[in-house]
């Protein structure tokens, strides 16, 4: 009888928590607690082309390229540096490296055809010049976590797979924005890595992803979305799955890449707008799966606000919040442990609330103002 006396809003709140518990129990926690992959060299016997697309990234390239050249990968690799319309000294630096290191190749893009995505066009030219079947991608503002990055990512092809998705973290710094950026990255990683591990891949990140030349040709490259600014990574995964390509996950910390996060709210806002703009082109099943998770979290917070400004049932409301907060902290701390991307546990509930309202604001912004631009 006590349960029947609860308000409909409280029942709605409980339903939201149950949906979130399902995602935690079926996707996030099993992924976080899966066994570490055995250390062997299976799948690391093929040479690989490592592609880096750069637009005015001289200082970042000076940090990245030496770390790529130091990678331990006996099967051999080439580095394809794509200079995408840079007007700094990127070209001169890359040209000098290509002269000294025979496995460094420079591809120069002087102009982009009207209406095409600059990065996708530049990547296409780089891929056409690749000598090897297996290709590994990162961005100029990233660095590999270890000198085993190439070897570990290449092992994914032996599982077997046509496309390998990895994790790319952001470097920890002081300030609330840094923690929020890292929380968003961790939560996004928990979704796309665990969904793919469960056989439902929908995206990857171009900062740490590999695929075969066969996969690129089968999907016709970026042809289906060449005019969309974003999506050189997630929309490619969408096309690959549509064509029956096999996708696997490599989430070992030594196979991660590390990036410098946005230092201002404005920079992060524009970055996330660009990333989220590709979501409307996802398959309906993926949109439902992601939207269900995002939507129930947002509905939880809005229902809570509604209860606080009405006649609240304080005891059951506090109990539901306690259960959700406990599950949230435990789940995200386990995922952070698995990915070696930890955040202070006491801040997780705050970061979660801020992130979902920020996500809502981004969604509204994309609906009202759709203009995006590349560098």
XYZ file of C-alpha atoms in Angstrom:
375
model
C 0.000 0.000 0.000
C 2.898 2.346 0.715
C 4.235 1.865 -2.798
C 0.858 2.623 -4.324
C 0.775 5.951 -2.509
C 3.820 7.265 -4.363
C 3.214 10.069 -6.839
C 3.448 9.335 -10.619
C 6.545 11.571 -10.780
C 8.297 9.391 -8.225
C 7.426 6.276 -10.209
C 8.869 7.988 -13.294
C 12.032 8.773 -11.345
C 12.345 5.135 -10.332
C 11.807 3.973 -13.926
C 14.672 6.234 -15.072
C 16.980 4.729 -12.471
C 16.044 1.194 -13.533
C 16.931 1.984 -17.151
C 20.275 3.420 -16.045
C 20.904 0.329 -13.913
C 20.349 -1.803 -17.013
C 23.042 0.110 -18.932
C 25.415 -0.196 -15.989
C 24.753 -3.916 -15.460
C 24.704 -5.018 -19.107
C 27.203 -2.678 -20.791
C 29.461 -0.629 -18.533
C 30.367 -2.909 -15.617
C 30.933 -6.120 -17.636
C 33.179 -4.136 -19.970
C 35.055 -2.542 -17.068
C 35.634 -5.931 -15.424
C 36.491 -7.954 -18.517
C 39.818 -9.829 -18.391
C 42.916 -8.117 -19.727
C 43.909 -9.337 -23.169
C 46.838 -11.819 -23.073
C 50.217 -10.372 -23.991
C 51.228 -11.906 -27.297
C 52.180 -10.676 -30.741
C 49.241 -12.214 -32.589
C 48.033 -9.831 -35.257
C 51.162 -7.686 -35.007
C 52.958 -9.325 -37.924
C 51.713 -7.033 -40.693
C 53.265 -3.668 -41.544
C 51.049 -0.658 -40.961
C 50.571 2.861 -42.286
C 50.139 5.471 -39.540
C 48.265 8.534 -40.807
C 48.272 11.965 -39.192
C 46.290 14.870 -40.627
C 47.600 18.310 -39.612
C 46.488 21.893 -40.182
C 48.893 24.446 -38.663
C 50.057 21.957 -36.030
C 53.821 22.573 -36.051
C 54.354 22.552 -32.278
C 52.134 19.525 -31.794
C 53.934 17.642 -34.566
C 57.287 18.355 -32.933
C 55.980 16.527 -29.897
C 54.149 13.713 -31.717
C 56.467 12.664 -34.545
C 59.472 11.676 -32.377
C 57.146 9.490 -30.265
C 55.804 7.802 -33.391
C 59.293 7.151 -34.697
C 60.179 5.504 -31.361
C 57.338 2.975 -31.554
C 58.432 -0.639 -31.124
C 56.856 -2.552 -33.967
C 59.121 -5.150 -35.624
C 56.828 -5.724 -38.615
C 57.564 -2.185 -39.773
C 55.476 0.928 -40.282
C 55.345 4.089 -42.313
C 54.157 7.499 -41.140
C 52.031 9.483 -43.565
C 51.851 13.128 -42.544
C 49.081 14.976 -44.368
C 49.713 18.729 -44.469
C 46.206 20.121 -44.859
C 46.546 23.695 -46.144
C 48.941 24.780 -43.377
C 50.408 28.269 -43.517
C 52.944 27.789 -40.718
C 56.153 25.722 -41.008
C 54.398 22.354 -40.907
C 55.438 21.580 -44.483
C 59.111 22.410 -43.910
C 59.251 20.331 -40.730
C 57.577 17.348 -42.377
C 59.784 17.656 -45.433
C 62.920 17.556 -43.269
C 61.676 14.433 -41.480
C 60.873 12.749 -44.793
C 64.437 13.418 -45.965
C 66.030 11.867 -42.862
C 63.602 8.999 -42.243
C 62.679 6.722 -45.160
C 59.465 5.588 -43.443
C 58.068 9.153 -43.270
C 55.950 10.249 -46.222
C 54.534 13.738 -46.770
C 51.227 14.362 -48.516
C 50.402 18.010 -49.205
C 46.893 19.399 -49.676
C 46.881 22.917 -51.082
C 43.142 23.391 -51.641
C 39.891 21.602 -50.834
C 37.179 21.247 -53.503
C 34.175 23.442 -52.757
C 31.595 21.822 -50.520
C 33.734 18.911 -49.327
C 34.860 18.310 -45.759
C 38.498 19.479 -45.613
C 39.653 16.776 -43.209
C 37.898 13.943 -45.047
C 39.326 15.109 -48.359
C 42.822 15.329 -46.855
C 42.509 11.894 -45.238
C 41.340 10.400 -48.535
C 44.471 11.661 -50.278
C 46.611 10.274 -47.467
C 44.903 6.876 -47.600
C 45.421 6.687 -51.369
C 49.163 7.030 -50.805
C 49.319 4.349 -48.074
C 51.553 1.397 -48.919
C 50.081 -1.070 -46.441
C 46.701 -2.763 -46.078
C 46.303 -1.941 -42.387
C 46.082 1.720 -41.393
C 46.200 3.385 -37.980
C 44.945 6.932 -37.403
C 45.592 9.650 -34.848
C 45.475 13.446 -34.676
C 48.353 15.877 -34.586
C 47.430 17.136 -31.109
C 47.641 13.606 -29.611
C 50.492 11.469 -28.363
C 50.580 7.683 -27.880
C 50.480 6.621 -24.246
C 53.412 4.217 -24.718
C 55.836 2.992 -27.364
C 53.625 -0.126 -27.682
C 50.673 1.766 -29.154
C 51.058 0.531 -32.728
C 51.688 -3.069 -31.681
C 48.684 -3.250 -29.361
C 46.256 -1.583 -31.756
C 47.409 -3.858 -34.582
C 46.662 -6.933 -32.459
C 42.990 -6.076 -32.826
C 43.021 -7.112 -36.496
C 43.747 -10.733 -35.526
C 40.519 -11.250 -33.529
C 39.621 -10.989 -36.495
C 38.498 -7.490 -37.416
C 38.340 -5.019 -40.266
C 38.103 -2.000 -37.965
C 39.691 -1.470 -34.518
C 38.503 1.211 -32.119
C 40.596 2.447 -29.204
C 40.335 4.995 -26.420
C 41.763 8.492 -26.354
C 41.936 10.265 -23.006
C 42.612 13.892 -22.142
C 45.516 14.952 -19.975
C 44.561 15.843 -16.383
C 44.976 19.502 -15.475
C 43.693 21.786 -12.740
C 40.238 23.337 -12.879
C 36.633 22.208 -13.112
C 36.474 22.434 -16.934
C 39.271 19.881 -17.274
C 37.448 17.451 -15.020
C 34.203 17.958 -16.946
C 35.948 17.374 -20.292
C 37.528 14.211 -18.951
C 34.220 13.032 -17.485
C 32.491 13.524 -20.843
C 35.312 11.605 -22.546
C 35.080 8.796 -20.004
C 31.290 8.555 -20.307
C 31.425 8.610 -24.115
C 34.162 5.978 -24.039
C 32.107 3.821 -21.697
C 29.287 3.921 -24.230
C 31.014 3.318 -27.559
C 33.561 0.813 -26.209
C 31.095 -1.253 -24.173
C 28.433 -1.169 -26.902
C 31.002 -2.391 -29.448
C 32.192 -5.054 -27.007
C 28.581 -6.241 -26.790
C 28.440 -6.464 -30.583
C 26.732 -3.112 -31.212
C 29.487 -0.771 -32.500
C 28.345 2.674 -33.543
C 31.352 5.014 -33.371
C 35.039 5.440 -32.736
C 37.347 8.415 -32.317
C 39.724 9.478 -35.065
C 42.392 10.114 -32.450
C 42.806 6.356 -32.003
C 41.289 4.109 -34.644
C 42.507 1.594 -37.212
C 40.927 0.032 -40.259
C 41.968 -1.886 -43.329
C 42.194 -0.532 -46.839
C 39.573 -3.158 -47.756
C 37.210 -1.660 -45.177
C 37.738 1.840 -46.577
C 37.100 0.681 -50.142
C 34.066 -1.420 -49.225
C 32.397 1.558 -47.551
C 33.503 3.813 -50.433
C 35.473 5.842 -47.931
C 33.756 9.008 -46.813
C 31.536 9.212 -49.926
C 28.222 8.976 -48.055
C 29.082 11.935 -45.820
C 31.917 13.748 -47.609
C 29.963 17.024 -47.446
C 29.332 16.762 -43.704
C 31.970 18.508 -41.646
C 32.229 15.879 -38.899
C 32.080 12.107 -38.948
C 35.410 10.997 -40.398
C 35.418 8.482 -37.531
C 31.913 7.692 -36.244
C 30.111 7.857 -39.595
C 32.798 5.630 -41.097
C 32.042 3.091 -38.352
C 28.347 3.407 -39.184
C 29.046 2.628 -42.854
C 31.418 -0.213 -41.950
C 28.793 -1.927 -39.789
C 26.195 -1.422 -42.525
C 28.490 -3.281 -44.957
C 29.109 -6.174 -42.569
C 32.625 -5.191 -41.527
C 33.895 -6.715 -38.283
C 34.648 -4.272 -35.456
C 36.698 -4.967 -32.340
C 37.841 -3.023 -29.278
C 41.370 -2.506 -27.959
C 41.092 -0.809 -24.567
C 44.405 -1.665 -22.898
C 45.826 1.520 -21.288
C 49.123 1.076 -23.147
C 47.157 1.344 -26.413
C 45.547 4.688 -25.565
C 46.391 8.068 -26.982
C 46.502 11.218 -24.884
C 45.333 14.659 -25.964
C 45.485 18.142 -24.555
C 41.934 19.191 -23.617
C 40.210 22.422 -24.549
C 41.311 25.166 -22.182
C 38.224 27.388 -22.474
C 34.486 26.754 -22.321
C 34.084 28.322 -25.763
C 36.648 26.020 -27.376
C 35.043 22.952 -25.830
C 31.579 24.135 -26.881
C 32.605 24.400 -30.542
C 34.454 21.078 -30.383
C 31.443 19.225 -28.994
C 29.042 20.862 -31.434
C 31.145 19.501 -34.266
C 31.274 16.023 -32.736
C 27.540 15.835 -31.979
C 26.488 17.101 -35.402
C 27.097 13.649 -36.925
C 24.693 11.917 -34.521
C 21.590 12.562 -36.603
C 23.076 10.336 -39.340
C 23.379 7.300 -37.059
C 21.261 4.210 -37.618
C 17.891 4.322 -35.892
C 18.807 1.499 -33.488
C 21.940 3.363 -32.398
C 20.043 6.618 -31.971
C 17.511 4.820 -29.792
C 20.175 3.084 -27.678
C 22.150 6.279 -27.069
C 19.078 8.479 -26.806
C 17.504 6.162 -24.251
C 20.554 6.484 -22.012
C 20.866 10.262 -22.432
C 17.124 10.813 -22.233
C 16.522 8.871 -19.011
C 19.370 10.754 -17.332
C 17.927 14.107 -18.375
C 14.422 13.009 -17.416
C 15.719 11.973 -14.007
C 17.051 15.456 -13.315
C 13.987 17.291 -14.657
C 11.627 15.045 -12.692
C 13.666 15.697 -9.563
C 13.403 19.454 -10.101
C 9.666 19.102 -10.579
C 9.336 17.159 -7.336
C 11.370 19.717 -5.412
C 8.997 22.508 -6.471
C 5.878 20.484 -5.697
C 4.879 18.421 -2.693
C 7.809 16.018 -2.497
C 7.935 12.579 -0.950
C 11.194 13.292 0.823
C 12.024 9.817 2.091
C 11.506 7.863 -1.165
C 13.055 10.734 -3.158
C 16.181 10.604 -1.001
C 16.254 6.807 -1.269
C 16.098 6.883 -5.083
C 18.814 9.526 -5.215
C 21.007 7.515 -2.858
C 20.641 4.372 -4.980
C 21.355 6.186 -8.242
C 24.323 8.101 -6.834
C 25.840 4.918 -5.409
C 25.448 3.076 -8.724
C 26.787 6.058 -10.677
C 29.899 6.447 -8.517
C 30.658 2.729 -8.492
C 30.118 2.243 -12.234
C 32.100 5.249 -13.441
C 34.922 4.619 -10.987
C 35.183 1.041 -12.317
C 35.231 2.254 -15.917
C 37.825 4.877 -14.973
C 39.948 2.189 -13.322
C 39.700 -0.040 -16.405
C 40.686 2.794 -18.752
C 43.254 4.342 -16.375
C 41.313 7.607 -16.551
C 40.256 8.230 -12.959
C 38.305 11.174 -11.588
C 37.602 12.099 -7.943
C 34.663 9.934 -6.847
C 33.114 12.721 -4.771
C 32.878 14.908 -7.887
C 31.197 12.309 -10.101
C 27.571 13.211 -9.153
C 28.285 16.919 -9.754
C 30.039 16.260 -13.069
C 27.186 14.004 -14.145
C 24.526 16.646 -13.486
C 26.492 19.463 -15.145
C 27.332 17.303 -18.152
C 23.758 16.286 -18.955
C 22.443 19.850 -18.772
C 25.407 20.946 -20.900
C 24.522 18.173 -23.364
C 20.941 19.449 -23.509
C 22.182 22.968 -24.254
C 24.389 21.601 -27.042
C 21.452 19.743 -28.551
C 19.298 22.856 -28.525
C 22.151 24.862 -30.044
C 22.607 22.368 -32.889
C 18.875 22.393 -33.594
C 18.708 26.197 -33.775
C 22.114 26.972 -35.307
C 23.590 24.347 -37.598
C 26.500 26.306 -39.056
C 29.790 24.513 -38.428
C 33.266 25.070 -39.779
C 36.604 23.288 -39.758
C 39.910 24.913 -38.950
